[in-house]
Short mmCIF file of C-alpha atoms and ligand atoms in Angstrom, two decimals:
data_model
loop_
_atom_site.label_atom_id
_atom_site.label_comp_id
_atom_site.label_asym_id
_atom_site.label_seq_id
_atom_site.Cartn_x
_atom_site.Cartn_y
_atom_site.Cartn_z
CA MET A 1274 -35.98 -80.17 -60.75
CA ASN A 1275 -33.82 -77.69 -61.42
CA ILE A 1276 -30.88 -78.47 -59.24
CA LEU A 1277 -27.28 -76.26 -58.80
CA VAL A 1278 -24.18 -78.53 -58.49
CA VAL A 1279 -21.42 -76.60 -57.06
CA GLY A 1280 -18.33 -78.38 -57.40
CA GLY A 1281 -19.87 -80.20 -59.80
CA ALA A 1282 -16.76 -80.94 -62.06
CA GLY A 1283 -14.72 -82.86 -58.95
CA TYR A 1284 -14.67 -86.89 -57.96
CA ILE A 1285 -18.21 -86.57 -56.32
CA GLY A 1286 -19.98 -83.96 -57.80
CA SER A 1287 -19.33 -85.13 -61.34
CA HIS A 1288 -20.82 -88.48 -60.51
CA MET A 1289 -24.11 -86.87 -58.85
CA VAL A 1290 -24.49 -84.55 -62.18
CA GLN A 1291 -24.23 -87.81 -64.48
CA MET A 1292 -26.93 -89.20 -61.94
CA LEU A 1293 -29.03 -86.03 -62.00
CA LEU A 1294 -29.30 -85.72 -65.70
CA GLU A 1295 -30.31 -89.81 -66.06
CA ASN A 1296 -32.94 -88.89 -63.83
CA GLY A 1297 -34.10 -86.16 -65.91
CA ASP A 1298 -33.54 -83.13 -63.78
CA GLU A 1299 -32.36 -79.64 -64.92
CA VAL A 1300 -28.42 -79.17 -63.82
CA THR A 1301 -26.35 -76.32 -63.52
CA ILE A 1302 -22.67 -76.70 -62.31
CA PHE A 1303 -20.60 -74.20 -60.84
CA ASP A 1304 -17.10 -74.99 -60.36
CA ASN A 1305 -14.10 -73.20 -60.39
CA LEU A 1306 -11.78 -76.06 -62.03
CA SER A 1307 -9.30 -75.25 -58.97
CA THR A 1308 -9.14 -79.62 -58.37
CA GLY A 1309 -12.23 -80.64 -60.37
CA PHE A 1310 -12.18 -81.33 -64.28
CA LYS A 1311 -14.15 -79.73 -67.31
CA GLU A 1312 -14.09 -83.25 -68.83
CA SER A 1313 -15.68 -85.09 -65.93
CA VAL A 1314 -18.83 -82.86 -66.51
CA THR A 1315 -21.01 -85.28 -69.03
CA GLY A 1316 -23.84 -82.81 -69.19
CA GLY A 1317 -26.02 -79.97 -68.01
CA ASN A 1318 -25.05 -76.51 -68.12
CA PHE A 1319 -21.69 -75.83 -67.06
CA ILE A 1320 -20.46 -72.06 -65.28
CA GLU A 1321 -16.80 -71.55 -64.54
CA GLY A 1322 -16.99 -69.75 -61.41
CA ASP A 1323 -15.90 -69.20 -57.80
CA LEU A 1324 -17.60 -68.98 -54.30
CA SER A 1325 -15.46 -66.30 -53.27
CA ASN A 1326 -16.63 -63.97 -55.82
CA THR A 1327 -20.24 -62.89 -54.72
CA ASN A 1328 -21.23 -61.25 -58.09
CA GLU A 1329 -20.49 -64.27 -59.79
CA LEU A 1330 -22.78 -65.99 -57.22
CA ASN A 1331 -25.50 -63.42 -57.60
CA THR A 1332 -25.65 -63.51 -61.32
CA LEU A 1333 -25.52 -67.50 -60.95
CA PHE A 1334 -28.96 -67.05 -58.57
CA GLU A 1335 -30.51 -64.66 -60.87
CA ASN A 1336 -30.54 -66.30 -64.17
CA SER A 1337 -32.28 -69.34 -62.47
CA GLN A 1338 -34.47 -70.58 -59.65
CA PHE A 1339 -33.04 -73.64 -58.23
CA ASP A 1340 -35.20 -75.95 -56.50
CA CYS A 1341 -32.06 -77.16 -54.29
CA VAL A 1342 -28.48 -76.38 -53.91
CA MET A 1343 -26.07 -79.50 -53.77
CA HIS A 1344 -22.80 -78.22 -52.23
CA PHE A 1345 -19.74 -80.84 -53.42
CA ALA A 1346 -16.72 -77.68 -53.38
CA ALA A 1347 -14.65 -78.11 -51.03
CA PHE A 1348 -10.39 -78.74 -50.28
CA SER A 1349 -10.86 -82.61 -48.84
CA GLN A 1350 -7.00 -83.45 -47.97
CA VAL A 1351 -6.35 -84.15 -44.29
CA GLY A 1352 -2.96 -83.67 -44.44
CA GLU A 1353 -2.66 -80.58 -46.84
CA SER A 1354 -5.28 -78.62 -44.16
CA VAL A 1355 -2.93 -79.33 -41.34
CA LEU A 1356 0.14 -77.51 -43.08
CA HIS A 1357 -2.49 -75.01 -44.77
CA PRO A 1358 -5.12 -74.20 -42.33
CA GLY A 1359 -5.84 -70.88 -43.66
CA LEU A 1360 -6.77 -72.51 -46.83
CA TYR A 1361 -9.57 -74.84 -45.66
CA TYR A 1362 -11.03 -72.19 -43.38
CA LYS A 1363 -11.47 -69.88 -46.43
CA ASN A 1364 -12.04 -72.11 -48.82
CA ASN A 1365 -14.53 -74.29 -47.26
CA PHE A 1366 -16.12 -71.82 -44.55
CA CYS A 1367 -16.17 -68.46 -45.50
CA ASN A 1368 -16.71 -69.44 -49.33
CA THR A 1369 -19.87 -71.72 -48.28
CA LEU A 1370 -21.17 -68.66 -46.19
CA ASN A 1371 -21.12 -66.66 -49.41
CA LEU A 1372 -23.34 -69.43 -50.83
CA LEU A 1373 -25.98 -69.36 -48.39
CA ASP A 1374 -25.97 -65.54 -47.85
CA SER A 1375 -26.85 -65.92 -52.20
CA MET A 1376 -29.50 -68.48 -51.36
CA VAL A 1377 -30.84 -66.46 -48.57
CA LYS A 1378 -30.75 -63.31 -50.82
CA HIS A 1379 -32.35 -65.32 -54.15
CA ASP A 1380 -35.13 -67.19 -51.78
CA VAL A 1381 -33.42 -70.76 -52.25
CA ASN A 1382 -34.29 -72.56 -49.02
CA ASN A 1383 -32.60 -76.52 -50.07
CA ILE A 1384 -29.03 -77.23 -49.61
CA ILE A 1385 -27.68 -80.58 -49.55
CA PHE A 1386 -24.12 -80.42 -48.16
CA SER A 1387 -21.04 -82.52 -48.39
CA SER A 1388 -20.06 -83.34 -44.63
CA THR A 1389 -17.49 -85.90 -43.47
CA ALA A 1390 -16.58 -88.56 -40.93
CA ALA A 1391 -13.29 -86.34 -40.37
CA LEU A 1392 -15.48 -84.26 -38.01
CA PHE A 1393 -15.54 -86.73 -35.47
CA GLY A 1394 -11.98 -86.92 -34.79
CA ASN A 1395 -10.46 -90.35 -33.03
CA PRO A 1396 -13.97 -92.22 -32.09
CA GLU A 1397 -14.93 -92.95 -28.38
CA TYR A 1398 -17.24 -95.52 -30.19
CA THR A 1399 -17.49 -97.68 -33.06
CA PRO A 1400 -19.02 -97.72 -35.34
CA ILE A 1401 -19.84 -93.73 -35.27
CA ASP A 1402 -23.69 -92.58 -35.52
CA GLU A 1403 -24.52 -89.19 -35.60
CA LYS A 1404 -24.93 -88.97 -32.05
CA HIS A 1405 -21.17 -89.53 -31.44
CA PRO A 1406 -19.53 -86.47 -30.39
CA CYS A 1407 -17.38 -84.20 -32.70
CA ASN A 1408 -13.87 -83.53 -32.08
CA PRO A 1409 -12.07 -83.05 -35.16
CA ILE A 1410 -8.65 -83.71 -34.81
CA ASN A 1411 -7.28 -81.65 -38.28
CA PRO A 1412 -8.56 -78.34 -39.65
CA TYR A 1413 -10.42 -80.27 -42.54
CA GLY A 1414 -12.95 -81.74 -40.30
CA GLN A 1415 -13.34 -78.33 -38.47
CA SER A 1416 -13.74 -76.44 -41.46
CA LYS A 1417 -16.72 -78.98 -42.27
CA LEU A 1418 -18.49 -78.84 -38.35
CA MET A 1419 -18.41 -75.40 -38.86
CA ILE A 1420 -20.34 -75.26 -41.96
CA GLU A 1421 -22.68 -77.77 -40.05
CA GLN A 1422 -23.05 -75.25 -37.29
CA ALA A 1423 -23.80 -72.45 -39.65
CA LEU A 1424 -26.26 -74.57 -41.72
CA ALA A 1425 -28.30 -74.77 -38.14
CA ASP A 1426 -27.94 -71.35 -38.08
CA TYR A 1427 -28.85 -70.17 -40.96
CA GLU A 1428 -32.28 -72.65 -40.42
CA GLN A 1429 -32.84 -70.74 -37.14
CA ALA A 1430 -32.36 -67.54 -39.08
CA TYR A 1431 -33.75 -67.92 -42.45
CA GLY A 1432 -35.62 -70.82 -42.82
CA ILE A 1433 -33.01 -72.72 -44.93
CA GLN A 1434 -33.57 -76.45 -45.14
CA TYR A 1435 -30.47 -78.65 -45.18
CA ILE A 1436 -29.41 -82.33 -45.42
CA SER A 1437 -25.66 -82.90 -44.21
CA LEU A 1438 -24.20 -85.93 -45.55
CA ARG A 1439 -20.93 -87.16 -43.49
CA TYR A 1440 -19.31 -89.20 -46.09
CA PHE A 1441 -16.40 -91.95 -44.95
CA ASN A 1442 -14.40 -92.84 -47.47
CA ALA A 1443 -15.77 -92.30 -50.79
CA ALA A 1444 -14.24 -94.87 -53.71
CA GLY A 1445 -15.40 -96.67 -56.99
CA ALA A 1446 -16.32 -94.97 -60.32
CA SER A 1447 -19.19 -95.09 -62.38
CA ILE A 1448 -19.98 -98.37 -63.54
CA ASP A 1449 -19.47 -97.99 -67.42
CA GLY A 1450 -16.12 -96.65 -66.73
CA SER A 1451 -16.47 -93.22 -67.89
CA ILE A 1452 -15.98 -91.11 -64.77
CA GLY A 1453 -14.14 -91.56 -61.75
CA GLU A 1454 -11.76 -90.09 -59.30
CA ARG A 1455 -8.91 -87.82 -60.19
CA HIS A 1456 -7.36 -85.84 -57.90
CA THR A 1457 -3.67 -84.05 -58.91
CA PRO A 1458 -1.91 -84.53 -56.83
CA GLU A 1459 -3.52 -88.01 -55.98
CA THR A 1460 -3.24 -88.44 -52.15
CA HIS A 1461 -5.87 -91.24 -51.82
CA LEU A 1462 -5.36 -94.86 -51.13
CA ILE A 1463 -7.45 -96.71 -53.48
CA PRO A 1464 -6.10 -94.81 -56.55
CA LEU A 1465 -2.83 -94.48 -55.07
CA ALA A 1466 -2.61 -98.30 -55.04
CA LEU A 1467 -4.50 -99.01 -58.38
CA GLN A 1468 -1.46 -96.69 -60.01
CA THR A 1469 1.05 -98.65 -58.37
CA ALA A 1470 -0.63 -101.61 -60.10
CA THR A 1471 -0.70 -99.82 -63.77
CA GLY A 1472 3.28 -98.91 -63.17
CA LYS A 1473 2.72 -95.38 -62.89
CA ARG A 1474 3.97 -95.24 -59.30
CA GLU A 1475 6.91 -97.74 -58.11
CA HIS A 1476 5.61 -98.17 -54.64
CA ILE A 1477 2.61 -97.05 -52.22
CA LYS A 1478 3.42 -95.82 -49.12
CA VAL A 1479 1.62 -97.08 -45.61
CA PHE A 1480 1.60 -94.50 -43.31
CA GLY A 1481 2.23 -95.92 -39.98
CA SER A 1482 2.14 -99.42 -38.83
CA ASP A 1483 1.86 -98.81 -35.17
CA TYR A 1484 -1.63 -97.92 -34.61
CA ASP A 1485 -4.05 -99.84 -32.31
CA THR A 1486 -5.13 -102.11 -34.92
CA PRO A 1487 -4.85 -106.00 -35.80
CA ASP A 1488 -2.45 -105.43 -38.51
CA GLY A 1489 -0.97 -101.73 -37.07
CA THR A 1490 -2.53 -99.62 -39.87
CA CYS A 1491 -5.49 -97.27 -39.88
CA ILE A 1492 -9.10 -98.43 -40.78
CA ARG A 1493 -11.74 -97.01 -42.72
CA ASP A 1494 -14.70 -97.45 -44.10
CA TYR A 1495 -15.04 -97.37 -48.09
CA ILE A 1496 -18.15 -96.37 -49.39
CA HIS A 1497 -18.84 -96.45 -53.26
CA VAL A 1498 -19.62 -93.01 -55.06
CA LEU A 1499 -22.60 -94.02 -56.68
CA ASP A 1500 -24.16 -94.97 -53.06
CA LEU A 1501 -22.92 -91.34 -51.88
CA CYS A 1502 -24.95 -90.01 -55.17
CA GLU A 1503 -28.17 -92.27 -54.31
CA ALA A 1504 -28.03 -90.83 -50.70
CA HIS A 1505 -28.27 -86.95 -52.38
CA TYR A 1506 -30.94 -88.23 -54.37
CA LEU A 1507 -33.26 -89.26 -51.86
CA ALA A 1508 -31.97 -86.26 -49.42
CA LEU A 1509 -33.03 -84.44 -52.69
CA GLN A 1510 -36.70 -85.76 -52.55
CA HIS A 1511 -37.03 -85.38 -48.78
CA LEU A 1512 -36.58 -81.94 -49.01
CA ILE A 1513 -38.57 -81.13 -52.04
CA LYS A 1514 -41.15 -82.58 -49.91
CA ASN A 1515 -40.98 -80.29 -46.98
CA GLY A 1516 -38.51 -82.92 -44.98
CA GLU A 1517 -37.01 -81.69 -41.99
CA SER A 1518 -33.30 -80.61 -41.95
CA ASN A 1519 -31.46 -83.56 -40.85
CA ILE A 1520 -27.21 -84.92 -41.00
CA PHE A 1521 -27.05 -88.44 -41.60
CA ASN A 1522 -23.46 -90.55 -41.61
CA LEU A 1523 -22.99 -92.43 -44.69
CA GLY A 1524 -20.78 -95.39 -44.76
CA ASN A 1525 -21.38 -99.55 -44.86
CA LYS A 1526 -20.45 -100.30 -41.46
CA GLU A 1527 -17.64 -102.32 -42.35
CA GLY A 1528 -13.76 -101.01 -41.92
CA TYR A 1529 -10.73 -101.93 -43.81
CA SER A 1530 -6.92 -101.42 -42.76
CA VAL A 1531 -4.55 -99.75 -45.16
CA LEU A 1532 -2.97 -102.94 -45.58
CA GLN A 1533 -6.56 -104.80 -46.28
CA VAL A 1534 -7.41 -102.52 -49.31
CA ILE A 1535 -3.71 -102.78 -50.81
CA HIS A 1536 -4.44 -106.45 -50.62
CA ALA A 1537 -7.88 -106.19 -52.42
CA ALA A 1538 -6.42 -104.02 -55.09
CA GLU A 1539 -3.84 -106.71 -55.75
CA GLN A 1540 -6.32 -109.24 -55.72
CA VAL A 1541 -8.65 -107.38 -58.29
CA THR A 1542 -5.67 -106.24 -60.25
CA GLN A 1543 -3.59 -109.49 -60.15
CA ARG A 1544 -0.84 -107.41 -60.07
CA ASN A 1545 1.87 -106.97 -57.10
CA ILE A 1546 1.55 -103.69 -55.40
CA PRO A 1547 4.85 -103.24 -53.59
CA ALA A 1548 4.38 -100.99 -50.31
CA ILE A 1549 6.64 -99.18 -47.84
CA THR A 1550 5.81 -98.32 -44.30
CA THR A 1551 6.43 -94.99 -43.48
CA SER A 1552 5.80 -92.27 -40.81
CA ARG A 1553 2.50 -91.53 -39.58
CA ARG A 1554 0.51 -88.95 -41.57
CA ALA A 1555 -0.63 -86.14 -39.84
CA GLY A 1556 -4.21 -85.45 -38.63
CA ASP A 1557 -5.13 -89.45 -39.17
CA PRO A 1558 -7.57 -90.95 -36.71
CA THR A 1559 -6.85 -94.51 -36.09
CA THR A 1560 -10.31 -96.11 -37.39
CA LEU A 1561 -13.49 -94.38 -38.72
CA ILE A 1562 -16.72 -96.69 -39.22
CA ALA A 1563 -19.87 -95.63 -40.05
CA ASP A 1564 -23.20 -96.38 -38.36
CA SER A 1565 -25.98 -95.30 -41.32
CA GLU A 1566 -28.86 -96.56 -39.55
CA LYS A 1567 -30.41 -93.62 -39.18
CA ILE A 1568 -30.66 -92.63 -42.86
CA THR A 1569 -31.94 -96.06 -43.96
CA THR A 1570 -34.67 -96.02 -41.46
CA LEU A 1571 -35.85 -92.37 -42.44
CA LEU A 1572 -35.13 -92.05 -46.10
CA GLY A 1573 -34.59 -95.36 -47.13
CA TRP A 1574 -30.92 -95.77 -48.01
CA THR A 1575 -29.40 -98.93 -48.39
CA PRO A 1576 -25.93 -99.17 -50.30
CA LYS A 1577 -25.76 -101.11 -53.64
CA HIS A 1578 -22.51 -101.57 -53.89
CA SER A 1579 -20.59 -102.05 -50.76
CA SER A 1580 -18.39 -104.79 -51.21
CA ILE A 1581 -14.59 -104.20 -51.08
CA HIS A 1582 -14.16 -106.00 -54.46
CA THR A 1583 -17.04 -104.36 -56.61
CA ILE A 1584 -15.74 -101.03 -55.38
CA MET A 1585 -12.03 -101.74 -56.36
CA GLU A 1586 -13.41 -103.24 -59.96
CA HIS A 1587 -15.01 -100.04 -60.49
CA ALA A 1588 -11.96 -97.93 -59.49
CA TRP A 1589 -9.76 -100.26 -61.53
CA GLN A 1590 -11.48 -100.11 -64.74
CA TRP A 1591 -11.73 -96.29 -64.37
CA GLU A 1592 -7.86 -96.05 -63.56
CA GLN A 1593 -7.16 -98.40 -66.45
CA LYS A 1594 -8.77 -95.96 -68.86
CA LEU A 1595 -6.78 -92.78 -66.87
CA ALA A 1596 -3.55 -94.34 -67.34
CA PRO A 1597 -2.73 -93.82 -70.73
CA SER A 1598 -3.52 -90.00 -70.56
CA SER A 1599 -2.10 -88.97 -67.04
N1 LIG B 330 -2.77 -93.86 -46.74
C1 LIG B 330 -1.44 -94.49 -46.99
N2 LIG B 330 -1.18 -94.41 -48.25
C2 LIG B 330 -1.07 -93.39 -48.97
C3 LIG B 330 -2.33 -92.86 -48.99
C4 LIG B 330 -3.53 -92.97 -47.66
O1 LIG B 330 -1.51 -95.29 -45.98
O2 LIG B 330 -0.59 -93.45 -49.80
C5 LIG B 330 -3.92 -94.11 -45.55
C6 LIG B 330 -4.34 -93.12 -44.71
O3 LIG B 330 -3.55 -92.70 -43.69
C7 LIG B 330 -5.73 -93.29 -44.21
C8 LIG B 330 -6.16 -94.29 -45.20
O4 LIG B 330 -5.03 -94.38 -46.14
O5 LIG B 330 -5.35 -94.01 -43.01
C9 LIG B 330 -7.14 -93.58 -46.22
O6 LIG B 330 -6.76 -92.26 -46.47
P1 LIG B 330 -7.24 -91.61 -47.69
O7 LIG B 330 -6.29 -89.86 -47.96
O8 LIG B 330 -7.75 -92.45 -48.74
O9 LIG B 330 -8.60 -91.02 -47.15
P2 LIG B 330 -8.84 -90.07 -45.75
O10 LIG B 330 -9.10 -91.30 -44.55
O11 LIG B 330 -7.68 -89.32 -45.17
O12 LIG B 330 -10.20 -89.50 -46.03
#
């Protein structure tokens, strides 16, 4: 199959590119390198370009007939989205409309979209299934929800078929340690904890210890990046067989608190990770845990690397490789 991976130099996109190449697919990567890294792209046809540039997009679609688009390109920091909402609405929402319009213009009808658990807001019940109401409490989640709404409208108007995958907390790295999570600046809990273990950081901050959870810190459902990619692959096969559009939650149905994650990092690294409690981070829901039964039932997805220790081991292998150069 001929796949366009938008945002393929980013954390999850680069793992997807690697999986597609391993499966023998033809892959084009379109990325502006604003948050991704060229060296994370392990093969395929790399094109540096920006979704805000409709000329670049049209050239991209004129030069190849894609079977499916996988769309990973987005800003994804909750805290930043609260401080700079316009960035999120423009880059995530408006630029996705450009992509969809180019697909319509060039008769490409399949898209797999990277959505997020952040669109649920504070859960009314847990674990969260797809029927849970969407009430995002930050512009990041809101921008992704607006895209899901646009996808439904583009299906209605132009016959675009889509699968929206709502990731809970992506984590981990490739098994061979060749690629992994890398953000500048890094804001995510697991890499920050591991960078504290390498000595790159003096301590990790725990954002709030007065949440309504057993240890007072926020609870998240961490899901291995390779399991997320596997879900994309199943979604791709489904769309290629003319399967219906759908929305799925992706997580392990198991939550870990910030303190539990730091503890798991200490166990895997066998190092002390100093933690300092600070105030809450704006826009953080208390608990996010996924119910992923729907994709298991309909597409046969089962996470293979679900334990927090496996996730941490792969992330640690990657972080140690990264440590000298960053
Ligand atoms: N977190 C923290 N300290 C950090 C980074 C994150 O306490 O330095 C917390 C954050 O408030 C959230 C959880 O860890 O409750 C996961 O945050 P992350 O940014 O990794 O992912 P998000 O849930 O925002 O997608």
